[in-house]
PDB file of C-alpha atoms and ligand atoms in Angstrom:
ATOM      1  CA  MET A   1      88.314 -24.339   0.845  1.00  0.00           C
ATOM      2  CA  THR A   2      87.303 -23.524   4.428  1.00  0.00           C
ATOM      3  CA  VAL A   3      83.632 -24.645   5.465  1.00  0.00           C
ATOM      4  CA  ILE A   4      82.485 -23.940   8.936  1.00  0.00           C
ATOM      5  CA  LEU A   5      79.094 -24.262  10.668  1.00  0.00           C
ATOM      6  CA  CYS A   6      79.072 -21.788  13.491  1.00  0.00           C
ATOM      7  CA  HIS A   7      76.810 -22.162  16.523  1.00  0.00           C
ATOM      8  CA  VAL A   8      76.670 -18.895  18.520  1.00  0.00           C
ATOM      9  CA  GLY A   9      74.849 -20.505  21.429  1.00  0.00           C
ATOM     10  CA  PRO A  10      73.995 -23.855  22.788  1.00  0.00           C
ATOM     11  CA  ASP A  11      70.844 -24.056  21.232  1.00  0.00           C
ATOM     12  CA  ASP A  12      71.709 -23.209  17.609  1.00  0.00           C
ATOM     13  CA  ALA A  13      70.591 -26.369  15.728  1.00  0.00           C
ATOM     14  CA  PHE A  14      71.302 -27.072  12.206  1.00  0.00           C
ATOM     15  CA  SER A  15      69.201 -29.639  10.008  1.00  0.00           C
ATOM     16  CA  PRO A  16      70.881 -32.180   7.895  1.00  0.00           C
ATOM     17  CA  ALA A  17      69.251 -30.481   5.102  1.00  0.00           C
ATOM     18  CA  PHE A  18      70.844 -27.401   5.726  1.00  0.00           C
ATOM     19  CA  ARG A  19      74.482 -28.999   6.359  1.00  0.00           C
ATOM     20  CA  GLN A  20      73.868 -30.711   2.931  1.00  0.00           C
ATOM     21  CA  LYS A  21      72.909 -27.212   1.273  1.00  0.00           C
ATOM     22  CA  LEU A  22      76.096 -25.651   2.927  1.00  0.00           C
ATOM     23  CA  ALA A  23      78.446 -28.601   1.579  1.00  0.00           C
ATOM     24  CA  ALA A  24      76.855 -28.514  -1.958  1.00  0.00           C
ATOM     25  CA  THR A  25      76.838 -24.693  -2.238  1.00  0.00           C
ATOM     26  CA  ALA A  26      80.483 -24.776  -1.146  1.00  0.00           C
ATOM     27  CA  GLY A  27      81.331 -27.581  -3.350  1.00  0.00           C
ATOM     28  CA  VAL A  28      82.661 -29.968  -0.650  1.00  0.00           C
ATOM     29  CA  ASP A  29      81.812 -33.274   0.998  1.00  0.00           C
ATOM     30  CA  PRO A  30      79.646 -32.717   4.173  1.00  0.00           C
ATOM     31  CA  GLY A  31      82.060 -34.584   6.149  1.00  0.00           C
ATOM     32  CA  ALA A  32      84.539 -31.649   5.469  1.00  0.00           C
ATOM     33  CA  ILE A  33      82.557 -29.163   7.362  1.00  0.00           C
ATOM     34  CA  ALA A  34      84.267 -27.980  10.462  1.00  0.00           C
ATOM     35  CA  GLU A  35      82.030 -26.700  13.459  1.00  0.00           C
ATOM     36  CA  ILE A  36      82.628 -23.906  15.890  1.00  0.00           C
ATOM     37  CA  ARG A  37      80.420 -24.201  18.880  1.00  0.00           C
ATOM     38  CA  HIS A  38      79.543 -21.988  21.802  1.00  0.00           C
ATOM     39  CA  LEU A  39      80.920 -18.946  19.917  1.00  0.00           C
ATOM     40  CA  ALA A  40      79.520 -16.174  22.284  1.00  0.00           C
ATOM     41  CA  ALA A  41      81.025 -17.661  25.209  1.00  0.00           C
ATOM     42  CA  ARG A  42      84.340 -18.621  23.649  1.00  0.00           C
ATOM     43  CA  VAL A  43      84.844 -15.215  22.562  1.00  0.00           C
ATOM     44  CA  LEU A  44      84.979 -14.156  26.308  1.00  0.00           C
ATOM     45  CA  THR A  45      87.496 -16.639  27.205  1.00  0.00           C
ATOM     46  CA  ASP A  46      91.594 -16.788  26.917  1.00  0.00           C
ATOM     47  CA  ASP A  47      90.704 -19.679  24.228  1.00  0.00           C
ATOM     48  CA  PRO A  48      88.722 -18.135  21.620  1.00  0.00           C
ATOM     49  CA  PRO A  49      88.016 -20.272  18.512  1.00  0.00           C
ATOM     50  CA  THR A  50      90.600 -20.395  15.883  1.00  0.00           C
ATOM     51  CA  LEU A  51      89.499 -19.798  12.219  1.00  0.00           C
ATOM     52  CA  THR A  52      92.056 -20.632   9.696  1.00  0.00           C
ATOM     53  CA  VAL A  53      91.489 -18.301   6.640  1.00  0.00           C
ATOM     54  CA  THR A  54      93.836 -18.676   3.866  1.00  0.00           C
ATOM     55  CA  PRO A  55      94.278 -15.508   2.169  1.00  0.00           C
ATOM     56  CA  GLY A  56      92.705 -15.208  -1.252  1.00  0.00           C
ATOM     57  CA  GLU A  57      91.104 -18.589  -0.803  1.00  0.00           C
ATOM     58  CA  ALA A  58      87.360 -18.933  -0.457  1.00  0.00           C
ATOM     59  CA  CYS A  59      85.656 -19.472   2.895  1.00  0.00           C
ATOM     60  CA  TRP A  60      82.011 -20.581   3.561  1.00  0.00           C
ATOM     61  CA  ILE A  61      80.194 -19.773   6.949  1.00  0.00           C
ATOM     62  CA  GLY A  62      76.985 -21.396   7.879  1.00  0.00           C
ATOM     63  CA  CYS A  63      74.957 -19.974  10.762  1.00  0.00           C
ATOM     64  CA  LEU A  64      71.751 -18.402  12.095  1.00  0.00           C
ATOM     65  CA  ARG A  65      72.851 -14.820  11.822  1.00  0.00           C
ATOM     66  CA  PRO A  66      75.973 -13.775   9.845  1.00  0.00           C
ATOM     67  CA  ARG A  67      76.018 -10.159  11.245  1.00  0.00           C
ATOM     68  CA  ALA A  68      76.273 -11.442  14.881  1.00  0.00           C
ATOM     69  CA  VAL A  69      78.988 -14.104  13.868  1.00  0.00           C
ATOM     70  CA  ARG A  70      80.940 -11.430  12.208  1.00  0.00           C
ATOM     71  CA  ALA A  71      80.752  -9.223  15.414  1.00  0.00           C
ATOM     72  CA  LEU A  72      81.749 -11.947  17.571  1.00  0.00           C
ATOM     73  CA  LEU A  73      84.674 -12.983  15.447  1.00  0.00           C
ATOM     74  CA  ALA A  74      85.717  -9.285  15.382  1.00  0.00           C
ATOM     75  CA  HIS A  75      85.493  -9.185  19.330  1.00  0.00           C
ATOM     76  CA  ALA A  76      87.953 -12.009  19.562  1.00  0.00           C
ATOM     77  CA  GLY A  77      90.219 -10.545  16.948  1.00  0.00           C
ATOM     78  CA  ILE A  78      89.684 -12.724  14.293  1.00  0.00           C
ATOM     79  CA  ARG A  79      89.760 -10.641  11.153  1.00  0.00           C
ATOM     80  CA  LEU A  80      87.953 -12.081   7.823  1.00  0.00           C
ATOM     81  CA  GLU A  81      88.906  -9.204   5.450  1.00  0.00           C
ATOM     82  CA  MET A  82      91.848 -11.316   4.067  1.00  0.00           C
ATOM     83  CA  ALA A  83      89.542 -13.922   2.335  1.00  0.00           C
ATOM     84  CA  PRO A  84      86.424 -13.801   0.367  1.00  0.00           C
ATOM     85  CA  VAL A  85      83.810 -15.012   3.079  1.00  0.00           C
ATOM     86  CA  ASN A  86      80.456 -16.502   1.877  1.00  0.00           C
ATOM     87  CA  TRP A  87      77.627 -16.768   4.245  1.00  0.00           C
ATOM     88  CA  LEU A  88      74.700 -19.009   4.318  1.00  0.00           C
ATOM     89  CA  ALA A  89      72.000 -18.330   7.058  1.00  0.00           C
ATOM     90  CA  ASP A  90      69.577 -20.854   8.315  1.00  0.00           C
ATOM     91  CA  THR A  91      66.231 -19.883   9.656  1.00  0.00           C
ATOM     92  CA  PRO A  92      65.055 -22.580  11.961  1.00  0.00           C
ATOM     93  CA  THR A  93      61.432 -22.994  13.196  1.00  0.00           C
ATOM     94  CA  PRO A  94      61.111 -22.227  16.063  1.00  0.00           C
ATOM     95  CA  ALA A  95      63.906 -19.909  16.644  1.00  0.00           C
ATOM     96  CA  PRO A  96      66.279 -21.252  19.406  1.00  0.00           C
ATOM     97  CA  PRO A  97      65.351 -19.730  22.811  1.00  0.00           C
ATOM     98  CA  SER A  98      66.955 -16.358  23.606  1.00  0.00           C
ATOM     99  CA  GLY A  99      67.534 -14.056  26.679  1.00  0.00           C
ATOM    100  CA  ALA A 100      70.440 -14.137  28.948  1.00  0.00           C
ATOM    101  CA  GLY A 101      70.977 -17.309  31.032  1.00  0.00           C
ATOM    102  CA  PRO A 102      73.342 -20.544  31.097  1.00  0.00           C
ATOM    103  CA  GLY A 103      75.307 -20.650  27.937  1.00  0.00           C
ATOM    104  CA  HIS A 104      73.767 -17.224  26.944  1.00  0.00           C
ATOM    105  CA  PRO A 105      76.409 -14.586  28.029  1.00  0.00           C
ATOM    106  CA  TRP A 106      74.845 -11.208  27.824  1.00  0.00           C
ATOM    107  CA  PHE A 107      77.176  -8.639  26.297  1.00  0.00           C
ATOM    108  CA  PRO A 108      77.465  -6.306  23.403  1.00  0.00           C
ATOM    109  CA  ALA A 109      79.363  -6.939  20.232  1.00  0.00           C
ATOM    110  CA  ILE A 110      79.974  -4.105  17.883  1.00  0.00           C
ATOM    111  CA  ASP A 111      79.236  -4.374  13.955  1.00  0.00           C
ATOM    112  CA  ARG A 112      82.383  -2.667  12.643  1.00  0.00           C
ATOM    113  CA  GLU A 113      80.869  -2.220   9.324  1.00  0.00           C
ATOM    114  CA  ARG A 114      78.008  -0.046  10.567  1.00  0.00           C
ATOM    115  CA  CYS A 115      79.891   1.496  13.812  1.00  0.00           C
ATOM    116  CA  ARG A 116      80.568   5.379  13.032  1.00  0.00           C
ATOM    117  CA  ASN A 117      82.598   5.747  16.140  1.00  0.00           C
ATOM    118  CA  CYS A 118      80.059   8.532  17.614  1.00  0.00           C
ATOM    119  CA  ASP A 119      80.968   7.542  21.244  1.00  0.00           C
ATOM    120  CA  GLN A 120      77.321   7.616  22.519  1.00  0.00           C
ATOM    121  CA  CYS A 121      77.315   3.948  23.841  1.00  0.00           C
ATOM    122  CA  ARG A 122      80.733   4.808  25.844  1.00  0.00           C
ATOM    123  CA  GLN A 123      79.219   7.957  27.201  1.00  0.00           C
ATOM    124  CA  PHE A 124      75.974   6.413  28.170  1.00  0.00           C
ATOM    125  CA  CYS A 125      77.342   3.013  29.843  1.00  0.00           C
ATOM    126  CA  LEU A 126      77.712   3.557  33.359  1.00  0.00           C
ATOM    127  CA  PHE A 127      79.551   0.109  33.690  1.00  0.00           C
ATOM    128  CA  GLY A 128      82.784   0.691  31.692  1.00  0.00           C
ATOM    129  CA  VAL A 129      81.760  -1.617  29.080  1.00  0.00           C
ATOM    130  CA  TYR A 130      83.199   0.454  26.587  1.00  0.00           C
ATOM    131  CA  ALA A 131      86.417   2.266  25.849  1.00  0.00           C
ATOM    132  CA  ARG A 132      88.394   3.761  23.134  1.00  0.00           C
ATOM    133  CA  ASP A 133      91.279   1.789  21.867  1.00  0.00           C
ATOM    134  CA  ASP A 134      94.575   3.480  20.707  1.00  0.00           C
ATOM    135  CA  ALA A 135      93.208   3.981  17.216  1.00  0.00           C
ATOM    136  CA  GLY A 136      90.124   5.981  18.590  1.00  0.00           C
ATOM    137  CA  ARG A 137      87.703   3.135  17.949  1.00  0.00           C
ATOM    138  CA  VAL A 138      85.053   2.596  20.398  1.00  0.00           C
ATOM    139  CA  VAL A 139      85.523  -1.204  21.635  1.00  0.00           C
ATOM    140  CA  VAL A 140      84.024  -3.278  24.072  1.00  0.00           C
ATOM    141  CA  VAL A 141      86.458  -3.902  26.949  1.00  0.00           C
ATOM    142  CA  HIS A 142      84.765  -5.133  29.971  1.00  0.00           C
ATOM    143  CA  PRO A 143      81.688  -7.182  28.280  1.00  0.00           C
ATOM    144  CA  LEU A 144      80.724  -8.984  31.657  1.00  0.00           C
ATOM    145  CA  ASN A 145      80.081  -5.584  33.324  1.00  0.00           C
ATOM    146  CA  CYS A 146      76.977  -5.406  31.114  1.00  0.00           C
ATOM    147  CA  LYS A 147      73.725  -5.688  32.947  1.00  0.00           C
ATOM    148  CA  PRO A 148      72.098  -9.131  32.024  1.00  0.00           C
ATOM    149  CA  GLY A 149      68.990  -8.660  30.029  1.00  0.00           C
ATOM    150  CA  CYS A 150      69.504  -4.629  29.377  1.00  0.00           C
ATOM    151  CA  PRO A 151      70.400  -3.856  25.671  1.00  0.00           C
ATOM    152  CA  ALA A 152      69.801  -0.210  26.394  1.00  0.00           C
ATOM    153  CA  CYS A 153      72.926   1.010  24.571  1.00  0.00           C
ATOM    154  CA  ALA A 154      71.842  -0.938  21.458  1.00  0.00           C
ATOM    155  CA  ARG A 155      68.444   0.775  21.279  1.00  0.00           C
ATOM    156  CA  LEU A 156      70.250   4.219  21.359  1.00  0.00           C
ATOM    157  CA  CYS A 157      72.933   3.464  18.930  1.00  0.00           C
ATOM    158  CA  PRO A 158      72.191   5.701  15.945  1.00  0.00           C
ATOM    159  CA  SER A 159      73.833   3.100  13.406  1.00  0.00           C
ATOM    160  CA  GLN A 160      72.141   0.107  14.943  1.00  0.00           C
ATOM    161  CA  ALA A 161      75.649  -1.307  15.310  1.00  0.00           C
ATOM    162  CA  ILE A 162      75.356  -2.973  18.739  1.00  0.00           C
ATOM    163  CA  ILE A 163      74.544  -6.662  18.921  1.00  0.00           C
ATOM    164  CA  PHE A 164      73.438  -8.659  21.853  1.00  0.00           C
ATOM    165  CA  PRO A 165      73.644 -12.175  20.457  1.00  0.00           C
ATOM    166  CA  PHE A 166      70.797 -13.374  22.915  1.00  0.00           C
ATOM    167  CA  CYS A 167      68.421 -10.431  22.802  1.00  0.00           C
ATOM    168  CA  PRO A 168      64.819 -11.467  21.955  1.00  0.00           C
ATOM    169  CA  GLU A 169      64.623  -8.146  19.812  1.00  0.00           C
ATOM    170  CA  THR A 170      65.395  -7.866  16.191  1.00  0.00           C
ATOM    171  CA  PRO A 171      67.908  -6.328  14.792  1.00  0.00           C
ATOM    172  CA  LEU A 172      69.423  -6.033  18.448  1.00  0.00           C
ATOM    173  CA  ASN A 173      70.184  -9.716  18.091  1.00  0.00           C
ATOM    174  CA  GLY A 174      72.220  -9.423  15.006  1.00  0.00           C
ATOM    175  CA  ASP A 175      69.425  -9.934  12.116  1.00  0.00           C
ATOM    176  CA  GLU A 176      70.232  -7.511   9.502  1.00  0.00           C
ATOM    177  CA  PRO A 177      68.726  -3.938  10.064  1.00  0.00           C
ATOM    178  CA  ALA A 178      65.823  -3.218   7.356  1.00  0.00           C
ATOM    179  CA  ALA A 179      67.413  -1.752   4.368  1.00  0.00           C
ATOM    180  CA  THR A 180      65.358   1.525   4.845  1.00  0.00           C
ATOM    181  CA  SER A 181      66.639   2.160   8.454  1.00  0.00           C
ATOM    182  CA  PRO A 182      69.133   5.385   7.864  1.00  0.00           C
ATOM    183  CA  PRO A 183      71.564   6.229  10.694  1.00  0.00           C
ATOM    184  CA  ALA A 184      69.741   8.419  13.272  1.00  0.00           C
ATOM    185  CA  PRO A 185      71.146  11.886  14.053  1.00  0.00           C
ATOM    186  CA  PRO A 186      73.395  11.790  17.310  1.00  0.00           C
ATOM    187  CA  LEU A 187      71.715  12.402  20.642  1.00  0.00           C
ATOM    188  CA  THR A 188      72.649  15.555  22.545  1.00  0.00           C
ATOM    189  CA  PHE A 189      74.113  15.195  26.219  1.00  0.00           C
ATOM    190  CA  GLU A 190      70.782  16.021  27.590  1.00  0.00           C
ATOM    191  CA  GLN A 191      69.097  13.340  25.547  1.00  0.00           C
ATOM    192  CA  LEU A 192      71.630  10.772  26.587  1.00  0.00           C
ATOM    193  CA  ALA A 193      70.992  11.552  30.320  1.00  0.00           C
ATOM    194  CA  ALA A 194      67.518  11.265  29.667  1.00  0.00           C
ATOM    195  CA  ARG A 195      67.461   7.984  28.158  1.00  0.00           C
ATOM    196  CA  ARG A 196      69.962   6.674  30.888  1.00  0.00           C
ATOM    197  CA  ARG A 197      67.571   7.793  33.465  1.00  0.00           C
ATOM    198  CA  GLY A 198      64.798   5.955  31.625  1.00  0.00           C
ATOM    199  CA  ALA A 199      66.972   2.691  31.474  1.00  0.00           C
ATOM    200  CA  VAL A 200      67.746   2.784  34.995  1.00  0.00           C
ATOM    201  CA  SER A 201      64.083   3.443  36.215  1.00  0.00           C
ATOM    202  CA  ARG A 202      62.895   0.486  33.863  1.00  0.00           C
ATOM    203  CA  GLU A 203      65.334  -1.702  35.544  1.00  0.00           C
ATOM    204  CA  ALA A 204      64.246  -0.776  39.050  1.00  0.00           C
ATOM    205  CA  LEU A 205      60.556  -1.838  38.226  1.00  0.00           C
TER     206      LEU A 205
HETATM  207  S1  LIG B   1      76.848   4.165  19.537  1.00  0.00           S
HETATM  208 FE1  LIG B   1      76.879   2.608  17.955  1.00  0.00          FE
HETATM  209  S2  LIG B   1      77.999   3.889  16.128  1.00  0.00           S
HETATM  210 FE2  LIG B   1      78.264   5.109  18.075  1.00  0.00          FE
HETATM  211  S3  LIG B   1      80.208   4.246  18.796  1.00  0.00           S
HETATM  212 FE3  LIG B   1      78.704   2.978  19.761  1.00  0.00          FE
HETATM  213  S4  LIG B   1      78.507   1.139  18.410  1.00  0.00           S
HETATM  214 FE4  LIG B   1      79.609   2.927  17.361  1.00  0.00          FE
HETATM  215  S1  LIG B   2      73.194  -2.651  27.917  1.00  0.00           S
HETATM  216 FE1  LIG B   2      73.516  -1.143  29.667  1.00  0.00          FE
HETATM  217  S2  LIG B   2      75.291  -2.093  31.029  1.00  0.00           S
HETATM  218 FE2  LIG B   2      75.162  -3.224  29.139  1.00  0.00          FE
HETATM  219  S3  LIG B   2      76.707  -2.120  27.842  1.00  0.00           S
HETATM  220 FE3  LIG B   2      74.791  -1.095  27.206  1.00  0.00          FE
HETATM  221  S4  LIG B   2      74.617   0.464  28.533  1.00  0.00           S
HETATM  222 FE4  LIG B   2      76.293  -0.699  29.518  1.00  0.00          FE
END
């Protein structure tokens, strides 16, 4: 049994009560909980976190936003499909601070369960953040080319599949999108160009 408490940023704090609840739910001693810290920053390095998931063996992950953690782990090439992963989310009050800054790298991570490979983010971004991989999937290749504080491509993604882990907006921050939000129709080339002009002029203000 693998039980992990995952901190996306330096300000993610988990109360003793949440740790107890995670341990009790997973059926382990609290001392058996492993921790991953600074996940967002570490997936950008040559030393991403390791996560040992034994095929067929249950795994529990406690965190603030499971969707953001899944997208960041996928960005680091860590695949979770091989084991049943159970998630327990904490909702601290107040929420940890957001926005770009020290310990808060600003870059997009793709929710692979929602992405439909429509290519709009890649066509929209002027800074080469996205590319297609050998399998034709849209992937983030140059995350730090992203403009700090701007989540423009996440706003236009028709599937709400782009997450900025430190974005103050929900669900761009990795919160679950409302169940009633159907995918929007793809934008035309002209609409994409107009949205890009709007994003650039907002930045210039
Ligand atoms: S715009 Fe959204 S759905 Fe389309 S490729 Fe990008 S992340 Fe995937
Ligand atoms: S927010 Fe802007 S710069 Fe960053 S990846 Fe999206 S389109 Fe590119």
